[in-house]
Short mmCIF file of C-alpha atoms and ligand atoms in Angstrom, two decimals:
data_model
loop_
_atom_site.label_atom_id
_atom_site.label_comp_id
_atom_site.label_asym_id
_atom_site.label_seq_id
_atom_site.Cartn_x
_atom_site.Cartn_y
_atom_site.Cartn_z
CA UNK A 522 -16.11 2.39 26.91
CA UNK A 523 -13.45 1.64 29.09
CA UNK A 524 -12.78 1.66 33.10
CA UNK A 525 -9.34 1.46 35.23
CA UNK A 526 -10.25 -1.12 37.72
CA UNK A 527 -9.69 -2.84 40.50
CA UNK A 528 -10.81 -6.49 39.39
CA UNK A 529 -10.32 -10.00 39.61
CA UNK A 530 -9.50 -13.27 37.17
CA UNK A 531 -9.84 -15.81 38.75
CA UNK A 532 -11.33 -16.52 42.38
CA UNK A 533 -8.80 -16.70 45.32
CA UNK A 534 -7.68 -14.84 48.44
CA UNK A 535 -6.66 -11.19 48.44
CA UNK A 536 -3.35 -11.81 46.43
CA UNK A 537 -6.25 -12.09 43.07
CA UNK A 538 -6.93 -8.63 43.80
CA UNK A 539 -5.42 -6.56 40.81
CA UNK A 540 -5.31 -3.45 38.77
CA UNK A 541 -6.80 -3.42 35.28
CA UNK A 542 -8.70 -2.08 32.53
CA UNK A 543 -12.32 -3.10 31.49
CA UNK A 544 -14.66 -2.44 28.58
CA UNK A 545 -18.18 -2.16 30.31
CA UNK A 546 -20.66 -2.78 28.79
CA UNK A 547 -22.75 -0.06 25.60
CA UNK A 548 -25.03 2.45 27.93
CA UNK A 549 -28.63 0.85 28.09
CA UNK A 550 -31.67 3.62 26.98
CA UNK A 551 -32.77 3.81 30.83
CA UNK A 552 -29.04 3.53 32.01
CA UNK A 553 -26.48 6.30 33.19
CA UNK A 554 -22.50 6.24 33.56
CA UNK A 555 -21.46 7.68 36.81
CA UNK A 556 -17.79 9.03 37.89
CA UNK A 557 -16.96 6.79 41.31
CA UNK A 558 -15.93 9.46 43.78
CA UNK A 559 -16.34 6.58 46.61
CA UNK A 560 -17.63 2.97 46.85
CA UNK A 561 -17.60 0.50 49.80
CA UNK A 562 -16.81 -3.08 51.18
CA UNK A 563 -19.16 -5.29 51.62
CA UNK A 564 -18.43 -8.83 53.12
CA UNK A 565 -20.32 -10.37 49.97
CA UNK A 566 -16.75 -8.82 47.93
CA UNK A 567 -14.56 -11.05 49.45
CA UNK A 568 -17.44 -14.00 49.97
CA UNK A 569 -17.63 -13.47 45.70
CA UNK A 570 -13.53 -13.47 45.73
CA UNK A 571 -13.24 -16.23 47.26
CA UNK A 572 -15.45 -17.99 45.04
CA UNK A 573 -18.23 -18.92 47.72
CA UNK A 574 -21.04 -17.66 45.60
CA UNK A 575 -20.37 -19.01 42.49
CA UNK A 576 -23.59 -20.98 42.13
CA UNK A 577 -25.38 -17.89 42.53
CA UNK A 578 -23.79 -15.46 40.59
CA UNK A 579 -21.78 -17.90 37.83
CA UNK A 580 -19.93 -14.75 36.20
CA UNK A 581 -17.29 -14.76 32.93
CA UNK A 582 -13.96 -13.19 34.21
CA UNK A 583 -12.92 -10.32 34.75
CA UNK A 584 -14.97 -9.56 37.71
CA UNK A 585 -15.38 -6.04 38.94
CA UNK A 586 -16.24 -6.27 42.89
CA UNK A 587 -17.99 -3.82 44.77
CA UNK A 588 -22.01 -2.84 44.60
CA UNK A 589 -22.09 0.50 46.11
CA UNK A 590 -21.20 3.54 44.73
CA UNK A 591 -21.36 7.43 45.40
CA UNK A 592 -20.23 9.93 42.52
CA UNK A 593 -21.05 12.52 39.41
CA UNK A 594 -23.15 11.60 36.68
CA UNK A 595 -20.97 11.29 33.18
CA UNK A 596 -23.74 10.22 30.57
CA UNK A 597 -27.04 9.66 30.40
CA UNK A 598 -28.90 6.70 28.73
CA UNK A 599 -31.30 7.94 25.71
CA UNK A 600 -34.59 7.54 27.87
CA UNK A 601 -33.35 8.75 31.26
CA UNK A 602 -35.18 11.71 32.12
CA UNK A 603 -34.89 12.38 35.86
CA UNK A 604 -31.16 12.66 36.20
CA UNK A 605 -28.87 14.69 34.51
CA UNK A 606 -25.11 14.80 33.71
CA UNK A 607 -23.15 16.56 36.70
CA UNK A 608 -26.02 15.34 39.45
CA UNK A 609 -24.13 14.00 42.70
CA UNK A 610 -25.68 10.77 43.20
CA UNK A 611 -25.28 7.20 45.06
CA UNK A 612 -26.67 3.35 44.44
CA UNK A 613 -26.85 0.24 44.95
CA UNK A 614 -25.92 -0.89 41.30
CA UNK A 615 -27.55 -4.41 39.83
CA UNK A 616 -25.84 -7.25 40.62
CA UNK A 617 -23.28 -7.51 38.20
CA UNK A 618 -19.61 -8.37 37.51
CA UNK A 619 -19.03 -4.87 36.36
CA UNK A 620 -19.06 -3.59 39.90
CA UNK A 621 -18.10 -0.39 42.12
CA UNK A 622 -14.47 -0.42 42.21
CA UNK A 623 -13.73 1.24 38.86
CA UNK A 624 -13.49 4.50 37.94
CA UNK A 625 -16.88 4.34 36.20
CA UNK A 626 -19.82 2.46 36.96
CA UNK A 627 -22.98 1.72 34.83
CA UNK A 628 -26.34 2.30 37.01
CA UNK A 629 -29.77 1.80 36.21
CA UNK A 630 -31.86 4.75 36.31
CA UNK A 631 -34.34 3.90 38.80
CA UNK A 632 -31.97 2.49 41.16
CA UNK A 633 -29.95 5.64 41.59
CA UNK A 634 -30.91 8.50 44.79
CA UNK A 635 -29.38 11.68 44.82
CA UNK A 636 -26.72 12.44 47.16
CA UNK A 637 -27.48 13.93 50.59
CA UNK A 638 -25.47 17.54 50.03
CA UNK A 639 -24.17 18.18 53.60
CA UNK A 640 -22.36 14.18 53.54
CA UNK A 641 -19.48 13.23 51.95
CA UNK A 642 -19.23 10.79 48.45
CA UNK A 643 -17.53 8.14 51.34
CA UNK A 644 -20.49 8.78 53.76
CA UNK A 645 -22.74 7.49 51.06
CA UNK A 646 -20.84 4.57 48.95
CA UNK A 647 -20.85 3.55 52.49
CA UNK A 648 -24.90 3.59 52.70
CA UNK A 649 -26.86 1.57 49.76
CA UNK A 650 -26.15 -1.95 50.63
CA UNK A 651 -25.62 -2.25 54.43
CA UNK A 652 -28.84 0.87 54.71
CA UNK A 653 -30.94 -1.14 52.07
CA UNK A 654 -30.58 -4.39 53.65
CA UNK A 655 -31.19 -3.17 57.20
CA UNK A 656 -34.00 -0.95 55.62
CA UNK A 657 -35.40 -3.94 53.91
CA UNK A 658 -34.87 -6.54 56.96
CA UNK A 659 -36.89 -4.21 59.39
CA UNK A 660 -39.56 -3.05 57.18
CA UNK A 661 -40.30 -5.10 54.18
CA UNK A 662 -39.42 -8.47 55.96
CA UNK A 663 -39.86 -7.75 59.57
CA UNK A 664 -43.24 -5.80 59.76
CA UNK A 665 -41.32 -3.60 62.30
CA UNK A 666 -43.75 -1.33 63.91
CA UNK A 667 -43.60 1.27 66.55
CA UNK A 668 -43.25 0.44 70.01
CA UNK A 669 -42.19 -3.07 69.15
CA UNK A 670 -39.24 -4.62 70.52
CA UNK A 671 -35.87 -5.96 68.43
CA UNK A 672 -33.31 -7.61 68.89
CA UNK A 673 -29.87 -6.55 66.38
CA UNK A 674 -27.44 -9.07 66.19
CA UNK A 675 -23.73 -6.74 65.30
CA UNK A 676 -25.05 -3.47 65.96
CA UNK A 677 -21.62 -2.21 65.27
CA UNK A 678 -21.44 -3.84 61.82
CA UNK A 679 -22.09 -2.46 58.00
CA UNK A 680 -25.83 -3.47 58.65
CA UNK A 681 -26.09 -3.36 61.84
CA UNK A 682 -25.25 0.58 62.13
CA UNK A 683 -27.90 1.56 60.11
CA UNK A 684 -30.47 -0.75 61.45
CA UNK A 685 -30.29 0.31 65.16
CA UNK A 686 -30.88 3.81 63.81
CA UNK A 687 -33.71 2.79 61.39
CA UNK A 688 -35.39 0.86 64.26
CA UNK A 689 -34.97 3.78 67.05
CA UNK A 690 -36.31 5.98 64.09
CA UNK A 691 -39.57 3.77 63.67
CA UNK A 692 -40.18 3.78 67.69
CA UNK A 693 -38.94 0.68 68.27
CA UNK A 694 -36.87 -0.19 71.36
CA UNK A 695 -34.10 -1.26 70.63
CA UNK A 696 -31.65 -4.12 71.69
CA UNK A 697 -28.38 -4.87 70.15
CA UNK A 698 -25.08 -7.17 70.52
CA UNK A 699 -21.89 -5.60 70.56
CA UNK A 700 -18.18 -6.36 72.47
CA UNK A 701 -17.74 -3.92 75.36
CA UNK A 702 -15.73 -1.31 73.27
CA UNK A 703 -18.43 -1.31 70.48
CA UNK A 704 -21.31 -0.14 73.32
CA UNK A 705 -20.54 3.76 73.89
CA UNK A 706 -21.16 3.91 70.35
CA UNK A 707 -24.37 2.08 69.63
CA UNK A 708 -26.00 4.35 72.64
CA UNK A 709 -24.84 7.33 70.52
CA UNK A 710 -27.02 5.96 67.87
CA UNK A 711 -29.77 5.03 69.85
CA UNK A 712 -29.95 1.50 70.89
CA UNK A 713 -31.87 1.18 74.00
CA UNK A 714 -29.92 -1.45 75.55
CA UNK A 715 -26.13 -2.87 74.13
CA UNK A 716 -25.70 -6.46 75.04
CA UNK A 717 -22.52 -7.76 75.64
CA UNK A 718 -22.75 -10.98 73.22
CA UNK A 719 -19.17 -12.52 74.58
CA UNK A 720 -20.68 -12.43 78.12
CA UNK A 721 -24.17 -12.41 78.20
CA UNK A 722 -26.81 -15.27 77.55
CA UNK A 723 -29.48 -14.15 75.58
CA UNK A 724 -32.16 -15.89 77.58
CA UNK A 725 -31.23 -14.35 80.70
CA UNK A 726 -32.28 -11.67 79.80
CA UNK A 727 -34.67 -11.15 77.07
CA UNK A 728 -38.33 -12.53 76.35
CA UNK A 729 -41.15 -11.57 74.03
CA UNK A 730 -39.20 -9.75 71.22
CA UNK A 731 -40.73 -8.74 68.71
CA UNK A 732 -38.29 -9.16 66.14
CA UNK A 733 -34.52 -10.31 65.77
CA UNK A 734 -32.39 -9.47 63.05
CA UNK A 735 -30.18 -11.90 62.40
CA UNK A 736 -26.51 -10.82 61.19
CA UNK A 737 -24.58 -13.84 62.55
CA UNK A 738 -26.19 -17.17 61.59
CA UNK A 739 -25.10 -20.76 63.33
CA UNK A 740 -25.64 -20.40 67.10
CA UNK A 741 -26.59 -17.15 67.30
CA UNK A 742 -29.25 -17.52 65.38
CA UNK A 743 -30.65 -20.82 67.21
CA UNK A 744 -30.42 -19.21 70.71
CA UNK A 745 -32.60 -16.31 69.30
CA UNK A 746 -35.46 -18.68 68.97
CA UNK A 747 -36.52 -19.16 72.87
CA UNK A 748 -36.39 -15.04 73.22
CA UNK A 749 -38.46 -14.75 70.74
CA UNK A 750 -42.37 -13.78 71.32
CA UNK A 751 -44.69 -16.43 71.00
CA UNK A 752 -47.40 -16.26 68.03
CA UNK A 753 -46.32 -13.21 66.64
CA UNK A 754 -42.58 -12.99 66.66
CA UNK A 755 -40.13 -12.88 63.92
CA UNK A 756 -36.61 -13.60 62.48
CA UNK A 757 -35.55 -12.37 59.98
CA UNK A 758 -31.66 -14.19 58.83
CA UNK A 759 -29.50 -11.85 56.07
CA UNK A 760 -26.99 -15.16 56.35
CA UNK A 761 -28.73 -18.18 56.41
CA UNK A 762 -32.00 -20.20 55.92
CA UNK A 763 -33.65 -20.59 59.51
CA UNK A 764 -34.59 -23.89 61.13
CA UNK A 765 -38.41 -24.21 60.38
CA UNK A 766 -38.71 -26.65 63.10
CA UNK A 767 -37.86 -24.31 65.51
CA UNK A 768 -39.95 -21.52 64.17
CA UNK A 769 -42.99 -23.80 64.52
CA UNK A 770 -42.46 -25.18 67.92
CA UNK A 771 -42.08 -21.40 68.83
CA UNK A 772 -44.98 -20.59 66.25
CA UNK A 773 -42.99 -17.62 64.87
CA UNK A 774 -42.14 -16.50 61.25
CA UNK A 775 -38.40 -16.71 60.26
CA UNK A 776 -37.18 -16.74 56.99
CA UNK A 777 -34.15 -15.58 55.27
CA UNK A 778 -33.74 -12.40 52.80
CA UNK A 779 -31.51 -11.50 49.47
CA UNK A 780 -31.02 -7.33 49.28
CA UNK A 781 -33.18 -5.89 46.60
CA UNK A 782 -31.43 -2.80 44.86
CA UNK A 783 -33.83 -0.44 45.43
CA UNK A 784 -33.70 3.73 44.30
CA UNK A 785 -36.77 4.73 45.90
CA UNK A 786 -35.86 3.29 49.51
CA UNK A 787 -32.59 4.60 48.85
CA UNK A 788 -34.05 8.13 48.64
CA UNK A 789 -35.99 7.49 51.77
CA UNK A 790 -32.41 6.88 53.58
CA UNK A 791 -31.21 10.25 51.89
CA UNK A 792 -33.96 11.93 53.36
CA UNK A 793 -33.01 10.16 56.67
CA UNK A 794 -29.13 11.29 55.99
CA UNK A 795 -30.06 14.85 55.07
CA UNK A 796 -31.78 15.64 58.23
CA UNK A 797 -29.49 14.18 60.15
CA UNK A 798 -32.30 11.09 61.59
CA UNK A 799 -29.19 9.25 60.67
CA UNK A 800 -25.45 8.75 59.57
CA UNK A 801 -22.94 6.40 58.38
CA UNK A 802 -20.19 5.42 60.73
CA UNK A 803 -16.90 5.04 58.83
CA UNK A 804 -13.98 2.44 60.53
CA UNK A 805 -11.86 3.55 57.73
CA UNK A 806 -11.11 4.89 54.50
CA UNK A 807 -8.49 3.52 51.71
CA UNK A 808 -7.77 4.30 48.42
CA UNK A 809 -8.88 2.85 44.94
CA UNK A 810 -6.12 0.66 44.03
CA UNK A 811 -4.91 -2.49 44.61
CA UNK A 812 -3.37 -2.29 48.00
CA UNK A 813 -5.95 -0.38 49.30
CA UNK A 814 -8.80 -2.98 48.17
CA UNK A 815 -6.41 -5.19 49.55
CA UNK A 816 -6.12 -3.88 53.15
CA UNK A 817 -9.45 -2.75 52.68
CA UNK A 818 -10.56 -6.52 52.58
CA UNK A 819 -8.13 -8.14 55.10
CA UNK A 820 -10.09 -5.34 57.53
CA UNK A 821 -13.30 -6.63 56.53
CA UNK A 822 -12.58 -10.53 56.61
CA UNK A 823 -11.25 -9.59 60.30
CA UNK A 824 -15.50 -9.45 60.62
CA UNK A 825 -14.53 -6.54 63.55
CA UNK A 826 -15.07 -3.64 61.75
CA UNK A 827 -16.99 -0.76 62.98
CA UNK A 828 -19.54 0.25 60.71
CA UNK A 829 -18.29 0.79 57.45
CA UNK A 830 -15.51 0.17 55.22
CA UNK A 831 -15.08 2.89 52.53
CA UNK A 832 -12.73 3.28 49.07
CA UNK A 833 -12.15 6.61 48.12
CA UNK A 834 -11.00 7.73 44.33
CA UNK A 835 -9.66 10.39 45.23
CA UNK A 836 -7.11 9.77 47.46
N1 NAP B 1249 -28.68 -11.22 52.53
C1 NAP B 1249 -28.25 -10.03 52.15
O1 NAP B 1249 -28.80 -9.43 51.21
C2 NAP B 1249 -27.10 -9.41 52.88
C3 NAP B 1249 -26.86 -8.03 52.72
C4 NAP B 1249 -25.83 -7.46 53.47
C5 NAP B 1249 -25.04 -8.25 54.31
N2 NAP B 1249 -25.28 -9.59 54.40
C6 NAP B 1249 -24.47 -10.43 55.28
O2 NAP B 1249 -24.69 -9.99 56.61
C7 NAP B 1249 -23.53 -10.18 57.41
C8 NAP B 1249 -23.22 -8.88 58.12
O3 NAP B 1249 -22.83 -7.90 57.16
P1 NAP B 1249 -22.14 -6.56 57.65
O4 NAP B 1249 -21.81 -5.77 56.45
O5 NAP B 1249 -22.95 -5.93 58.73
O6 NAP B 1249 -20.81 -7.17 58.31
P2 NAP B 1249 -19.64 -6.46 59.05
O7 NAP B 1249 -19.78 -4.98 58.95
O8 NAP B 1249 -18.38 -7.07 58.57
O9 NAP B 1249 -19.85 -6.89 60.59
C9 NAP B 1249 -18.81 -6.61 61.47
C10 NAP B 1249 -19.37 -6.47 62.86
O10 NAP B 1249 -19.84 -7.71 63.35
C11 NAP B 1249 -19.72 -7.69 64.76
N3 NAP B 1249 -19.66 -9.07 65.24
C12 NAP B 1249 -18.80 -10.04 64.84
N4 NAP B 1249 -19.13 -11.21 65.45
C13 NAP B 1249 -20.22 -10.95 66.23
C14 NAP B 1249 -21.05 -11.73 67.10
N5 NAP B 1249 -20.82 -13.05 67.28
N6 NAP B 1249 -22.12 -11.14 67.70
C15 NAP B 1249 -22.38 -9.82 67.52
N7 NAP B 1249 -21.62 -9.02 66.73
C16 NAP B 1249 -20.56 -9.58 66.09
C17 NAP B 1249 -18.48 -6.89 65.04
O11 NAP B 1249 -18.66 -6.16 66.23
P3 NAP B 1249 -17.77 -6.50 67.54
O12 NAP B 1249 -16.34 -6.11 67.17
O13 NAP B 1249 -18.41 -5.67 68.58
O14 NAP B 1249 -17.89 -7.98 67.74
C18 NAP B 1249 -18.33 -5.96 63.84
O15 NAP B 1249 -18.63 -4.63 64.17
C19 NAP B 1249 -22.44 -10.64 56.42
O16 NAP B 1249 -22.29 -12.03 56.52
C20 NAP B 1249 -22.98 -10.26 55.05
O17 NAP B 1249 -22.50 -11.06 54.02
C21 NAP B 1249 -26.28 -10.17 53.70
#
């Protein structure tokens, strides 16, 4: 079968970007199609563009981007039994180069959650990635646990949104870095106290936290160290490998994670998003072509964006 797409073929800045057709691949027995209504941007789209992460993922052109998608089920795989054609549904998709921004997107089975009714298809293509990953840093990785204190590095970001919700959620309190005009909003969602990362030095102020989520990498990442409690604290790094010389003069765990696609954490969030424990923030919306992936990237490259970046089909 084939998919209009927005694809690339060959690696390069946003000029690479371009409208096309692609034959996906036959449906696997424990596979479905589903109908994109909406899918997202994710920085790892234009890291993968540009070519940076072609030792991990060494992919044949063309290249579909995008690994989030919200929409309609359109076939079912022989063996798929819990989902049906017509179900509203959203998912992280495998990593793959037939990705999100297509009209059609192939999903494994157990990967996919069903759509919270009362959100829009854009409120969840924005969710699966950034929600899994902050999901997955806070829980799986970071042992959060309730009454604990973390630290969020870009609480206004794709991951960082949904992480100082997840972590006021759990009972934690919760600390995050933001500029000034970012702060209003990260109180709305709960953070406990917005720091000010332009102004403010980190070891002025905090000590003994729990846990730091680490968005940024570099610097930011090295200063979290000293705030960090001894014995028992942890970083955990969704950019880059900490220093374990610096963990062990601290004698803290920090390591660095890789997203897992997961369906059944998904459905947790959509239980999360349906009862209104949490939401997605949207800094815009743009349309499923090639000028819209286009702008759509430039805004995310900007690395300024509030919340999340969303593509919509259907406009
Ligand atoms: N390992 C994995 O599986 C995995 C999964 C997802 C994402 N990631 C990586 O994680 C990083 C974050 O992803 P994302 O989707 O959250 O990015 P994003 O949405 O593009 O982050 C943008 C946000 O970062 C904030 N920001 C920029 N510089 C900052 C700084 N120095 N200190 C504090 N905040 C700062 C901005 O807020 P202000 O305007 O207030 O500065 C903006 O709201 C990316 O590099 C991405 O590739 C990794």
């Amino acid at each position: 079968m084939k998919t209009k797409a927005v694809i690339i073929n060959e690696y390069g800045g946003k000029e690479v970007l371009t409208e096309g057709e692609v034959t996906l691949p036959e449906l696997g027995a424990h596979q479905v199609m589903v109908r994109t209504k909406a899918t997202s941007v994710n920085p790892i789209d234009w890291k993968l563009r540009e070519g940076y992460l072609q030792q991990k993922l060494d992919w044949e052109f063309p290249i579909i981007l995008g690994w989030d998608v919200a929409g309609v089920i359109e076939a079912v795989g022989s063996e798929v039994s819990n989902w049906q054609v017509g179900d509203e549904v959203f998912a992280r998709p495998e990593t793959t180069r037939f990705g999100t921004y297509a009209q059609f997107t192939i999903v494994d089975d157990h990967l996919l959650a069903k759509k919270p009714v009362h959100i829009t298809f854009e409120e969840a293509a924005a969710v699966p990635l950034a929600g899994l990953t902050a999901y997955q840093a806070l829980f799986d990785h970071g042992q959060l646990k309730k009454g604990e204190q973390v630290l969020i590095h870009a609480g206004a970001g794709g991951v960082g949104s949904y992480a100082v919700q997840l972590a006021k959620q759990a009972g934690a309190f919760v600390y995050t870095t933001a500029s000034l005009k970012n702060h209003e909003l990260l109180y709305k969602l709960g953070a406990d106290q917005v720091i000010d990362y332009r102004t403010i030095n980190l070891q002025e102020l905090l000590t003994d936290i729990d846990l730091v989520l680490d968005t940024i990498g570099g610097d930011t990442q090295e200063e979290s160290f000293p705030i960090l409690k001894e014995g028992s604290g942890r970083l955990i790094s969704v950019l880059q490998e900490p220093d374990q010389e610096l963990a062990k003069t601290k004698q803290v765990t920090a390591k660095s994670m890789w997203l897992e696609p997961n369906g059944e954490q998904l459905a947790i969030l959509a239980d999360l998003l349906e009862q209104k424990k949490i939401r997605s923030v949207i800094a815009q919306s743009f349309p499923l072509t090639e000028s819209g992936i286009y702008q759509a990237h430039e805004l995310s490259e900007g690395h300024h964006a509030v919340g999340k970046i969303v593509i919509s089909s259907e406009t």
